[in-house]
Coordinates of N, CA and C in Angstrom, one line a residue:
M1029 N 1.3 -1.1 -0.3 CA 0.3 0.0 -0.6 C 1.4 1.1 0.4
R1030 N 0.8 2.2 -1.0 CA 1.0 3.8 -0.6 C 1.0 4.6 0.8
L1031 N 2.4 4.8 0.7 CA 2.0 5.4 2.2 C 0.9 6.8 2.4
D1032 N 0.8 7.7 1.8 CA 0.1 8.4 1.9 C -1.4 7.4 2.1
K1033 N -2.1 6.7 1.1 CA -2.9 6.4 1.7 C -3.6 5.3 2.8
F1034 N -2.4 5.1 3.0 CA -2.7 4.3 4.5 C -2.7 5.3 5.7
L1035 N -2.0 6.7 5.4 CA -1.8 7.4 6.4 C -3.4 8.4 6.3
C1036 N -3.9 8.8 5.4 CA -5.5 8.7 4.4 C -6.0 7.4 5.0
D1037 N -6.1 6.3 4.9 CA -7.6 5.4 5.7 C -7.5 5.9 7.7
C1038 N -5.6 5.8 8.2 CA -5.6 6.4 9.8 C -6.4 7.8 10.1
T1039 N -6.0 8.6 9.9 CA -6.3 9.5 9.9 C -7.2 10.1 9.3
S1040 N -7.5 12.2 9.6 CA -8.7 12.1 9.4 C -8.4 13.7 8.5
G1041 N -6.7 13.0 7.5 CA -6.6 14.5 7.3 C -6.1 14.4 6.1
T1042 N -6.2 15.0 4.6 CA -7.2 14.8 3.2 C -5.4 14.0 2.6
R1043 N -6.1 13.6 1.3 CA -4.3 13.1 0.5 C -2.8 14.7 0.6
S1044 N -3.6 15.2 0.0 CA -2.9 16.2 -0.7 C -2.0 17.1 1.2
K1045 N -2.9 17.6 2.4 CA -2.2 17.6 3.2 C -1.4 16.9 3.8
L1046 N -1.1 15.5 3.8 CA -0.8 13.9 4.4 C 0.4 14.0 2.8
K1047 N 0.4 14.3 1.5 CA 1.1 14.5 1.2 C 2.4 15.5 0.9
K1048 N 1.5 16.8 1.7 CA 2.4 17.3 2.2 C 3.6 17.4 3.7
D1049 N 2.7 16.7 4.5 CA 3.5 16.5 5.5 C 4.8 15.5 5.8
I1050 N 4.4 14.3 5.0 CA 5.2 13.8 4.2 C 6.6 14.7 3.5
K1051 N 6.6 14.7 2.6 CA 7.7 15.3 2.3 C 7.9 16.8 3.3
A1052 N 7.6 17.4 4.4 CA 7.8 18.1 5.1 C 8.7 16.9 6.4
G1053 N 8.6 16.0 6.1 CA 9.1 15.2 7.0 C 8.8 14.6 8.1
Q1054 N 7.9 14.2 8.4 CA 6.9 14.9 9.6 C 6.3 13.1 9.4
V1055 N 6.7 11.8 9.2 CA 6.9 10.5 8.7 C 7.4 9.2 9.1
T1056 N 7.6 8.4 10.0 CA 8.7 7.2 9.9 C 8.4 6.1 9.9
V1057 N 9.0 5.1 9.0 CA 8.4 4.3 8.3 C 9.4 3.5 9.4
N1058 N 9.6 2.4 10.1 CA 10.6 1.8 10.6 C 11.5 2.5 11.7
G1059 N 11.5 3.3 12.5 CA 12.6 4.6 12.2 C 13.2 5.2 11.6
N1060 N 12.4 5.2 10.3 CA 13.4 6.1 9.0 C 12.3 7.1 8.6
T1061 N 13.2 8.0 8.8 CA 12.2 9.4 8.0 C 12.0 8.9 6.7
V1062 N 11.0 9.0 5.8 CA 10.4 8.7 4.5 C 9.8 10.3 4.5
L1063 N 10.3 10.5 3.2 CA 9.4 11.6 2.1 C 9.2 11.4 1.3
K1064 N 9.4 10.2 0.3 CA 8.3 10.0 -0.7 C 6.7 9.8 -0.8
P1065 N 5.0 10.4 -0.6 CA 4.0 9.9 -0.5 C 3.9 8.4 -1.1
E1066 N 4.5 8.0 -2.5 CA 4.1 7.2 -3.3 C 5.2 5.9 -2.6
Q1067 N 5.9 6.1 -1.8 CA 6.0 4.9 -1.3 C 5.7 4.4 -0.3
H1068 N 5.5 2.3 -1.0 CA 5.2 1.3 -0.8 C 5.5 1.4 1.2
I1069 N 4.7 0.7 1.9 CA 4.6 0.0 3.1 C 4.2 -1.4 2.8
D1070 N 4.0 -2.0 4.2 CA 3.3 -3.1 4.1 C 2.9 -2.7 5.6
E1071 N 1.4 -3.0 5.6 CA 0.5 -2.2 6.6 C 0.6 -2.5 8.1
K1072 N 0.4 -4.2 7.8 CA 0.5 -5.8 8.3 C 2.0 -5.6 9.7
A1073 N 2.8 -5.0 8.9 CA 5.0 -5.0 10.0 C 5.2 -3.9 9.9
D1074 N 5.1 -2.8 9.0 CA 5.7 -2.1 9.2 C 5.0 -0.8 10.9
E1075 N 6.4 0.1 11.2 CA 5.8 0.3 12.4 C 6.1 1.9 11.8
I1076 N 5.4 2.5 11.8 CA 5.0 3.8 11.0 C 4.5 5.0 11.4
F1077 N 5.3 6.2 12.1 CA 4.9 7.1 13.3 C 4.4 8.7 12.4
Y1078 N 3.3 9.0 12.5 CA 2.8 10.7 11.7 C 2.9 11.5 12.7
K1079 N 4.1 12.1 13.0 CA 3.8 13.6 13.7 C 4.0 12.9 15.1
G1080 N 4.6 12.2 15.5 CA 5.3 11.2 16.8 C 3.9 10.3 17.4
Q1081 N 3.0 9.7 17.0 CA 1.7 8.6 16.7 C 2.1 7.9 16.4
R1082 N 1.7 7.1 16.4 CA 1.8 5.8 16.4 C 0.4 5.2 15.4
C1083 N 0.5 4.7 14.0 CA -0.5 4.8 12.7 C -1.1 3.0 12.7
V1084 N -2.3 3.0 14.1 CA -2.5 1.5 13.6 C -3.2 1.5 12.2
Y1085 N -3.3 0.3 11.1 CA -4.2 0.3 10.7 C -5.2 -0.7 10.2
E1086 N -6.4 -0.5 10.2 CA -7.4 -1.2 10.0 C -7.9 -1.7 8.8
Q1087 N -7.8 -3.0 9.0 CA -8.3 -3.9 7.4 C -10.0 -3.0 7.4
F1088 N -10.7 -3.5 7.8 CA -12.4 -3.2 7.7 C -12.9 -2.7 9.4
V1089 N -13.7 -1.5 9.0 CA -14.3 -0.6 10.5 C -16.0 -0.7 10.0
Y1090 N -16.9 -0.1 11.2 CA -17.5 -0.7 11.2 C -18.5 0.4 11.5
Y1091 N -19.3 1.2 12.0 CA -20.1 2.2 12.5 C -21.5 2.4 12.2
M1092 N -22.2 2.3 13.7 CA -23.6 3.4 13.5 C -23.7 4.0 12.7
L1093 N -24.5 4.5 12.1 CA -24.8 6.1 11.5 C -26.2 5.6 12.1
H1094 N -26.6 7.5 12.8 CA -28.0 8.2 12.9 C -28.5 8.9 11.7
K1095 N -28.7 8.4 10.9 CA -29.1 9.7 9.4 C -30.0 10.6 9.9
P1096 N -29.8 11.5 9.6 CA -31.3 12.9 9.9 C -31.1 13.2 9.0
S1097 N -32.2 13.6 8.7 CA -33.1 14.2 7.4 C -32.1 14.9 6.6
G1098 N -32.7 15.5 5.1 CA -31.7 16.2 5.1 C -30.6 15.9 4.4
V1099 N -29.8 14.4 4.2 CA -28.4 14.2 4.1 C -28.7 13.3 2.9
V1100 N -27.9 13.1 1.4 CA -28.5 12.4 0.9 C -27.1 10.7 1.4
S1101 N -27.8 9.6 1.2 CA -27.0 7.8 1.1 C -25.9 7.8 0.2
A1102 N -25.6 8.7 -0.1 CA -23.5 8.9 -0.8 C -23.1 8.9 -0.7
T1103 N -21.7 8.3 -1.1 CA -20.0 8.6 -0.6 C -19.5 10.1 -1.1
E1104 N -20.5 10.4 -2.6 CA -20.3 12.2 -3.0 C -21.2 12.3 -3.3
D1105 N -21.6 13.9 -3.4 CA -22.6 14.4 -4.2 C -21.8 15.9 -4.5
A1106 N -22.3 16.5 -5.6 CA -22.2 17.1 -6.5 C -22.3 18.6 -5.7
H1107 N -24.0 18.4 -5.0 CA -25.1 19.8 -4.8 C -25.5 19.1 -2.7
E1108 N -25.0 18.2 -2.8 CA -26.2 17.8 -1.3 C -24.5 17.0 -0.3
R1109 N -25.2 17.0 1.0 CA -24.2 16.8 1.9 C -24.3 15.4 1.6
T1110 N -23.9 14.5 2.0 CA -23.9 12.7 2.5 C -23.6 12.1 3.7
V1111 N -23.6 11.0 3.9 CA -23.6 10.3 5.2 C -21.4 10.5 5.5
I1112 N -21.6 10.1 4.2 CA -19.9 10.6 4.6 C -19.4 11.5 5.4
D1113 N -20.2 12.7 4.7 CA -19.5 13.8 5.0 C -19.8 14.3 6.8
L1114 N -21.1 13.4 7.0 CA -21.0 13.2 8.9 C -19.5 12.5 9.4
M1115 N -19.5 11.9 8.4 CA -18.0 10.5 9.5 C -17.0 11.5 9.9
G1116 N -17.1 12.8 10.1 CA -15.9 13.4 11.1 C -14.1 12.7 11.2
D1117 N -13.4 12.6 12.5 CA -12.1 12.2 12.2 C -12.1 10.7 12.4
E1118 N -13.6 10.1 11.7 CA -13.5 8.5 11.3 C -13.5 8.5 9.5
R1119 N -13.3 9.3 9.1 CA -13.4 9.8 8.2 C -12.4 9.3 7.1
R1120 N -12.6 8.1 5.9 CA -11.6 7.2 5.7 C -11.9 7.5 4.1
D1121 N -11.2 7.5 3.0 CA -11.4 6.8 0.9 C -12.4 6.2 0.8
D1122 N -12.3 4.8 2.0 CA -12.8 3.5 1.0 C -14.4 3.6 2.0
L1123 N -14.8 4.4 2.4 CA -16.1 3.9 3.9 C -17.0 4.5 2.8
F1124 N -18.7 3.6 2.6 CA -19.5 3.7 2.5 C -21.1 3.2 2.5
P1125 N -21.6 4.2 2.7 CA -23.2 3.0 3.3 C -23.6 1.8 2.7
V1126 N -24.6 1.0 3.2 CA -24.5 0.1 3.7 C -26.2 -0.2 3.1
G1127 N -26.4 0.7 1.4 CA -28.5 0.7 1.4 C -28.1 2.0 1.0
R1128 N -29.2 2.6 1.1 CA -29.0 3.3 0.7 C -31.0 3.9 1.9
L1129 N -31.6 5.1 2.3 CA -32.3 5.7 2.9 C -32.5 7.1 2.1
D1130 N -33.7 7.5 1.5 CA -34.2 8.6 1.1 C -33.4 9.2 2.0
K1131 N -33.8 11.5 0.9 CA -33.4 12.3 1.7 C -34.1 12.1 3.0
D1132 N -35.4 12.4 2.6 CA -35.8 12.9 3.9 C -36.5 11.6 5.2
T1133 N -35.9 10.6 4.4 CA -35.8 9.9 5.7 C -34.7 9.0 6.6
E1134 N -34.8 8.9 7.9 CA -33.9 8.9 9.1 C -33.8 7.6 9.6
G1135 N -32.9 7.3 10.1 CA -32.6 6.6 10.9 C -31.6 5.9 10.8
L1136 N -31.2 4.1 11.1 CA -29.9 3.8 10.8 C -29.6 2.9 9.6
L1137 N -27.9 3.6 9.7 CA -27.6 3.3 8.8 C -25.7 2.9 9.0
L1138 N -25.6 1.7 8.5 CA -24.2 0.9 8.7 C -23.1 1.3 8.0
I1139 N -21.8 2.0 8.1 CA -21.1 2.6 7.5 C -19.3 1.7 7.3
T1140 N -19.3 1.0 5.9 CA -18.4 0.8 6.5 C -17.2 0.7 5.2
N1141 N -16.1 -0.7 5.4 CA -15.2 -0.8 4.0 C -15.6 -1.4 3.2
D1142 N -16.1 -2.8 4.0 CA -16.5 -4.1 3.6 C -17.2 -4.5 2.6
G1143 N -16.8 -5.1 1.6 CA -17.7 -5.2 0.4 C -18.2 -6.5 0.8
V1144 N -17.8 -7.2 0.6 CA -18.3 -8.8 0.9 C -19.9 -8.7 1.9
L1145 N -19.1 -8.1 3.2 CA -20.6 -7.9 5.0 C -22.3 -6.8 3.7
A1146 N -21.3 -6.2 3.3 CA -22.2 -4.8 2.2 C -23.4 -6.1 1.0
H1147 N -22.4 -6.7 0.0 CA -23.1 -7.8 -0.9 C -24.2 -8.1 0.5
E1148 N -23.4 -9.6 1.4 CA -24.5 -10.2 2.0 C -25.8 -9.6 2.7
L1149 N -25.3 -8.1 3.1 CA -26.8 -7.7 3.8 C -27.9 -7.0 3.0
L1150 N -27.6 -6.6 1.4 CA -28.5 -6.2 0.7 C -28.8 -7.4 -0.7
S1151 N -28.1 -8.4 -0.7 CA -28.4 -9.0 -1.6 C -29.8 -9.7 -1.7
P1152 N -31.2 -9.7 -2.5 CA -32.0 -9.9 -2.2 C -32.6 -11.2 -2.1
A1153 N -31.1 -12.1 -2.2 CA -31.8 -13.8 -1.9 C -31.1 -13.6 -0.4
K1154 N -30.8 -13.1 -0.1 CA -30.6 -13.0 2.1 C -31.6 -12.8 2.5
H1155 N -32.5 -11.9 1.6 CA -33.9 -11.6 2.2 C -34.1 -11.3 4.1
V1156 N -32.5 -10.2 3.6 CA -33.0 -9.7 5.3 C -33.3 -8.6 6.0
E1157 N -34.1 -8.6 6.9 CA -35.0 -8.1 7.5 C -34.8 -6.3 8.0
K1158 N -35.3 -5.4 7.4 CA -35.2 -3.8 7.3 C -36.8 -3.1 8.7
E1159 N -36.5 -3.2 9.4 CA -37.3 -3.1 10.3 C -37.4 -0.9 10.4
Y1160 N -39.0 -0.6 9.7 CA -38.9 1.1 9.7 C -40.7 1.7 11.2
E1161 N -39.9 2.8 11.8 CA -40.9 2.8 12.4 C -41.6 4.5 11.6
C1162 N -42.7 4.1 11.0 CA -43.9 5.3 9.5 C -44.9 5.6 10.7
H1163 N -44.9 7.0 10.3 CA -45.4 8.2 11.0 C -46.3 8.0 10.1
L1164 N -47.9 8.4 9.6 CA -49.1 7.8 8.1 C -50.0 9.1 8.8
A1165 N -50.1 9.7 7.3 CA -51.4 10.2 7.0 C -52.9 10.4 7.6
E1166 N -53.2 8.5 7.7 CA -54.0 8.4 7.9 C -54.8 7.5 8.7
S1167 N -55.8 7.5 9.7 CA -55.8 6.4 10.2 C -55.4 4.9 9.9
F1168 N -54.4 4.2 10.9 CA -54.6 2.6 10.0 C -55.3 1.6 10.6
D1169 N -55.7 1.0 9.5 CA -57.1 0.2 9.8 C -56.5 -1.3 9.9
E1170 N -57.0 -2.3 10.6 CA -56.3 -3.2 9.8 C -57.0 -4.2 8.6
K1171 N -56.8 -3.9 7.6 CA -57.8 -4.0 6.4 C -56.3 -3.5 5.5
Q1172 N -55.7 -2.4 6.2 CA -54.4 -2.4 5.9 C -53.5 -3.4 5.1
K1173 N -53.8 -3.8 7.3 CA -52.4 -5.1 7.5 C -52.5 -5.6 7.1
E1174 N -53.7 -5.4 6.5 CA -53.7 -7.3 6.0 C -53.0 -7.1 4.6
R1175 N -53.2 -6.6 4.4 CA -52.9 -6.1 2.9 C -51.4 -6.5 2.9
L1176 N -50.8 -5.2 3.4 CA -49.4 -5.2 3.7 C -48.1 -6.5 3.7
E1177 N -49.8 -7.1 4.5 CA -49.4 -8.8 5.3 C -49.1 -9.7 4.4
Q1178 N -50.2 -9.7 3.6 CA -50.3 -10.3 1.6 C -49.5 -10.3 1.0
G1179 N -49.0 -9.0 0.7 CA -48.0 -7.9 -0.2 C -49.3 -7.6 -0.9
V1180 N -48.7 -6.6 -1.9 CA -49.0 -5.5 -2.6 C -48.5 -5.2 -3.4
D1181 N -49.6 -4.2 -4.7 CA -49.5 -4.2 -6.2 C -48.7 -2.6 -6.2
I1182 N -47.1 -2.5 -6.2 CA -46.5 -1.0 -6.4 C -45.9 -1.0 -7.5
G1183 N -46.5 -1.6 -8.9 CA -46.1 -1.8 -9.5 C -45.6 -2.3 -10.1
E1184 N -44.8 -3.0 -9.4 CA -43.8 -4.5 -10.7 C -43.8 -5.3 -10.2
K1185 N -43.3 -5.8 -11.4 CA -43.7 -7.3 -12.1 C -44.1 -8.7 -11.2
S1186 N -44.6 -8.3 -9.7 CA -44.8 -9.1 -9.1 C -45.3 -7.9 -7.2
L1187 N -46.1 -8.2 -6.7 CA -46.4 -8.1 -5.5 C -44.9 -8.0 -4.4
T1188 N -45.1 -7.2 -4.0 CA -44.2 -7.4 -3.2 C -44.3 -8.5 -2.5
M1189 N -43.3 -8.7 -1.1 CA -43.5 -9.7 -0.1 C -43.8 -10.1 0.7
P1190 N -44.8 -10.5 1.4 CA -45.3 -9.8 2.5 C -44.3 -9.5 4.0
A1191 N -44.6 -8.5 4.5 CA -44.8 -7.8 5.6 C -45.0 -7.8 6.6
V1192 N -44.0 -7.8 7.9 CA -44.2 -7.9 9.2 C -45.4 -6.2 9.6
V1193 N -46.3 -6.5 10.3 CA -46.8 -5.1 10.7 C -47.6 -5.5 12.2
H1194 N -46.4 -4.2 13.3 CA -47.1 -3.9 14.4 C -47.8 -2.5 14.3
T1195 N -49.7 -2.5 15.0 CA -49.7 -0.6 14.5 C -49.9 -0.6 16.7
L1196 N -48.7 0.6 15.6 CA -48.1 1.1 17.4 C -48.7 2.4 18.5
D1197 N -49.4 3.1 17.3 CA -50.4 3.9 17.5 C -51.4 4.4 16.3
D1198 N -52.6 4.3 15.9 CA -53.8 5.0 15.5 C -52.7 5.4 13.7
K1199 N -52.1 6.1 14.1 CA -51.0 6.2 12.6 C -49.8 6.7 12.3
M1200 N -49.4 5.4 14.0 CA -47.7 5.0 13.7 C -48.1 3.3 13.4
I1201 N -47.3 2.7 12.7 CA -46.8 1.1 12.8 C -45.1 1.1 12.8
A1202 N -44.5 -0.3 12.8 CA -44.4 -0.5 12.4 C -44.2 -1.7 12.1
L1203 N -43.1 -1.4 10.4 CA -43.6 -2.4 9.0 C -41.6 -2.8 8.8
T1204 N -42.1 -4.6 8.7 CA -41.1 -5.4 8.8 C -40.9 -5.9 7.4
I1205 N -40.5 -5.0 6.3 CA -40.1 -6.2 5.0 C -38.7 -6.7 4.7
T1206 N -38.6 -7.5 3.6 CA -37.4 -8.4 3.0 C -36.9 -8.3 1.7
E1207 N -37.5 -7.1 1.1 CA -37.2 -6.9 0.0 C -36.1 -4.7 0.3
G1208 N -36.0 -4.6 -0.8 CA -35.2 -3.2 -1.0 C -35.5 -1.8 -2.2
K1209 N -36.8 -2.5 -2.7 CA -37.2 -2.1 -4.2 C -36.6 -0.4 -4.0
F1210 N -37.1 0.3 -4.8 CA -37.0 2.6 -5.1 C -38.3 2.6 -3.9
H1211 N -38.5 3.4 -3.0 CA -38.7 4.7 -2.2 C -39.7 3.0 -1.3
Q1212 N -39.3 1.7 -1.3 CA -40.5 0.2 -1.2 C -41.3 1.5 -0.4
V1213 N -41.1 1.9 1.0 CA -42.2 1.7 1.9 C -43.4 2.4 1.7
K1214 N -42.9 3.6 1.5 CA -43.6 5.0 0.8 C -44.9 4.5 -0.5
R1215 N -44.1 3.6 -0.9 CA -45.6 2.8 -2.4 C -45.8 1.8 -1.5
M1216 N -45.4 1.0 -1.1 CA -46.8 0.0 -0.4 C -48.0 0.8 0.5
L1217 N -47.5 1.9 1.6 CA -48.8 2.5 2.1 C -49.1 3.0 1.4
H1218 N -48.9 4.0 0.2 CA -49.7 4.7 -0.5 C -51.3 3.2 -2.2
A1219 N -50.3 2.0 -1.7 CA -50.8 1.1 -2.8 C -51.9 0.2 -1.1
V1220 N -52.4 0.7 -0.6 CA -53.1 0.3 0.7 C -54.1 1.9 1.2
G1221 N -54.1 3.0 0.5 CA -54.7 3.8 0.9 C -54.1 5.3 1.9
N1222 N -53.1 5.5 2.1 CA -52.5 5.7 3.5 C -51.0 6.2 2.2
E1223 N -50.0 7.6 3.6 CA -49.0 8.1 2.7 C -48.5 7.8 4.1
V1224 N -46.9 7.9 3.7 CA -46.0 7.8 4.8 C -45.9 9.9 5.1
V1225 N -45.7 10.0 6.8 CA -45.4 11.9 6.6 C -44.0 11.7 7.1
Y1226 N -43.7 11.3 7.4 CA -42.3 10.6 8.5 C -41.9 9.1 8.6
L1227 N -40.7 9.2 8.7 CA -39.9 7.5 7.8 C -38.6 7.8 9.4
K1228 N -38.7 6.3 9.8 CA -37.4 6.5 10.5 C -37.2 4.5 10.9
R1229 N -35.4 4.7 9.4 CA -35.5 2.8 9.8 C -34.4 2.7 10.7
I1230 N -35.2 1.4 11.6 CA -34.4 1.1 13.1 C -34.1 -0.2 13.8
R1231 N -34.3 -0.6 12.4 CA -33.3 -2.3 12.6 C -32.8 -2.1 11.3
M1232 N -31.7 -3.7 11.1 CA -31.2 -3.7 9.5 C -30.7 -5.3 10.0
G1233 N -31.7 -6.6 9.4 CA -30.5 -7.9 10.5 C -30.7 -7.8 11.8
S1234 N -30.1 -8.1 12.1 CA -29.4 -8.0 14.0 C -28.8 -6.8 14.4
L1235 N -29.2 -5.4 13.4 CA -28.6 -4.3 13.9 C -29.5 -3.3 14.1
M1236 N -29.7 -3.0 15.0 CA -30.7 -2.1 16.3 C -30.2 -1.0 16.2
L1237 N -30.7 0.4 16.1 CA -30.5 1.4 15.8 C -30.1 1.7 17.8
D1238 N -29.5 2.0 17.8 CA -28.9 2.8 19.3 C -30.0 3.8 20.0
A1239 N -30.9 3.9 20.6 CA -31.8 4.7 20.9 C -31.3 6.0 21.6
E1240 N -29.8 6.1 21.9 CA -29.4 7.0 22.4 C -28.1 8.2 21.7
L1241 N -28.0 7.3 19.8 CA -27.3 7.7 19.2 C -28.2 9.1 19.0
P1242 N -27.1 10.3 19.4 CA -28.5 11.3 17.8 C -28.6 11.2 17.0
K1243 N -29.2 12.3 16.4 CA -29.7 12.8 14.1 C -28.1 13.3 14.2
G1244 N -27.3 12.0 13.1 CA -26.1 13.0 12.7 C -25.1 11.9 13.6
S1245 N -25.2 11.5 14.4 CA -23.4 11.1 16.0 C -24.0 9.7 14.9
Y1246 N -22.5 9.0 15.0 CA -22.1 8.1 14.7 C -21.1 7.2 15.5
R1247 N -20.9 6.1 15.7 CA -19.8 5.2 16.8 C -20.0 4.0 16.2
R1248 N -18.3 3.3 16.2 CA -18.2 1.9 16.4 C -19.3 1.3 16.8
L1249 N -19.7 0.0 16.0 CA -20.5 -1.2 16.5 C -19.4 -2.2 17.3
T1250 N -20.1 -3.0 18.2 CA -19.9 -3.1 19.5 C -19.6 -4.3 19.0
E1251 N -18.5 -5.5 20.3 CA -18.5 -6.7 19.6 C -19.5 -7.1 19.2
E1252 N -20.7 -7.5 20.4 CA -21.6 -7.8 20.7 C -22.5 -8.1 19.0
E1253 N -22.8 -6.9 18.5 CA -23.0 -6.2 17.3 C -22.9 -6.9 16.0
L1254 N -21.4 -7.3 16.0 CA -20.8 -7.1 14.8 C -20.7 -8.9 15.5
D1255 N -20.6 -9.6 16.4 CA -21.3 -11.0 16.1 C -22.6 -11.7 15.9
G1256 N -23.2 -10.2 15.9 CA -24.7 -10.2 15.5 C -24.7 -10.8 14.7
I1257 N -24.2 -9.4 13.6 CA -24.1 -9.6 11.7 C -23.5 -10.1 11.1
F1258 N -22.0 -11.1 11.7 CA -21.3 -11.9 10.8 C -22.0 -13.2 11.4
R1259 N -22.8 -13.0 12.4 CA -23.2 -15.0 12.9 C -24.4 -14.9 12.1
R1260 N -25.1 -14.2 11.4 CA -26.6 -13.8 10.6 C -27.1 -15.5 10.3
D1261 N -26.3 -15.8 9.0 CA -26.5 -16.6 8.1 C -25.6 -18.7 8.2
K1262 N -25.1 -18.2 9.7 CA -24.3 -19.5 10.2 C -26.3 -20.2 11.4

């Protein structure tokens, strides 16, 4: 791995700033000052210090982010603030959100650089559950519940897969689906004669949104949470 890429993944600095710092003699590799950003290092074996602090490389990282309304689920966007922009000091070049939430939808997003795990969680064949808290424009009744639990026509080739529905209030439900079609939750409620006015994802597979995590904030997954998502198919 290139030295500047390694440092960019380990710190919050930009690639251009880190290149300048390397050329200024602020980086050592195995005790020797290195002045070339393009120098290749062994990220698992070499001892690398930046401004006197040792840098330890992690191949894969996993974060829970509480997405607020108004940001887009992308790595970069020319016009909108993205969920990666919220990552602060933990931001690195290879992070991405696992799946998408609409710009106006809030709640749980997994941020990682582990493409294999992302594929496992997003693959239609895996039927990973996604649970949403839905606030509705109209009162929710048993007829709407039955239709959602049977599958509804949202304009695709086939009906949606049966959902799991729990009524929380007159105009609030918890809806669990195992698909990820475009605007699916909103389209499903529209299909049964209702409209979503607020939507929040609270669970993906075994991973629950931390109720203590403020909107716009993030944290690393705990060992227990990691065990849960990696054990899912076993």
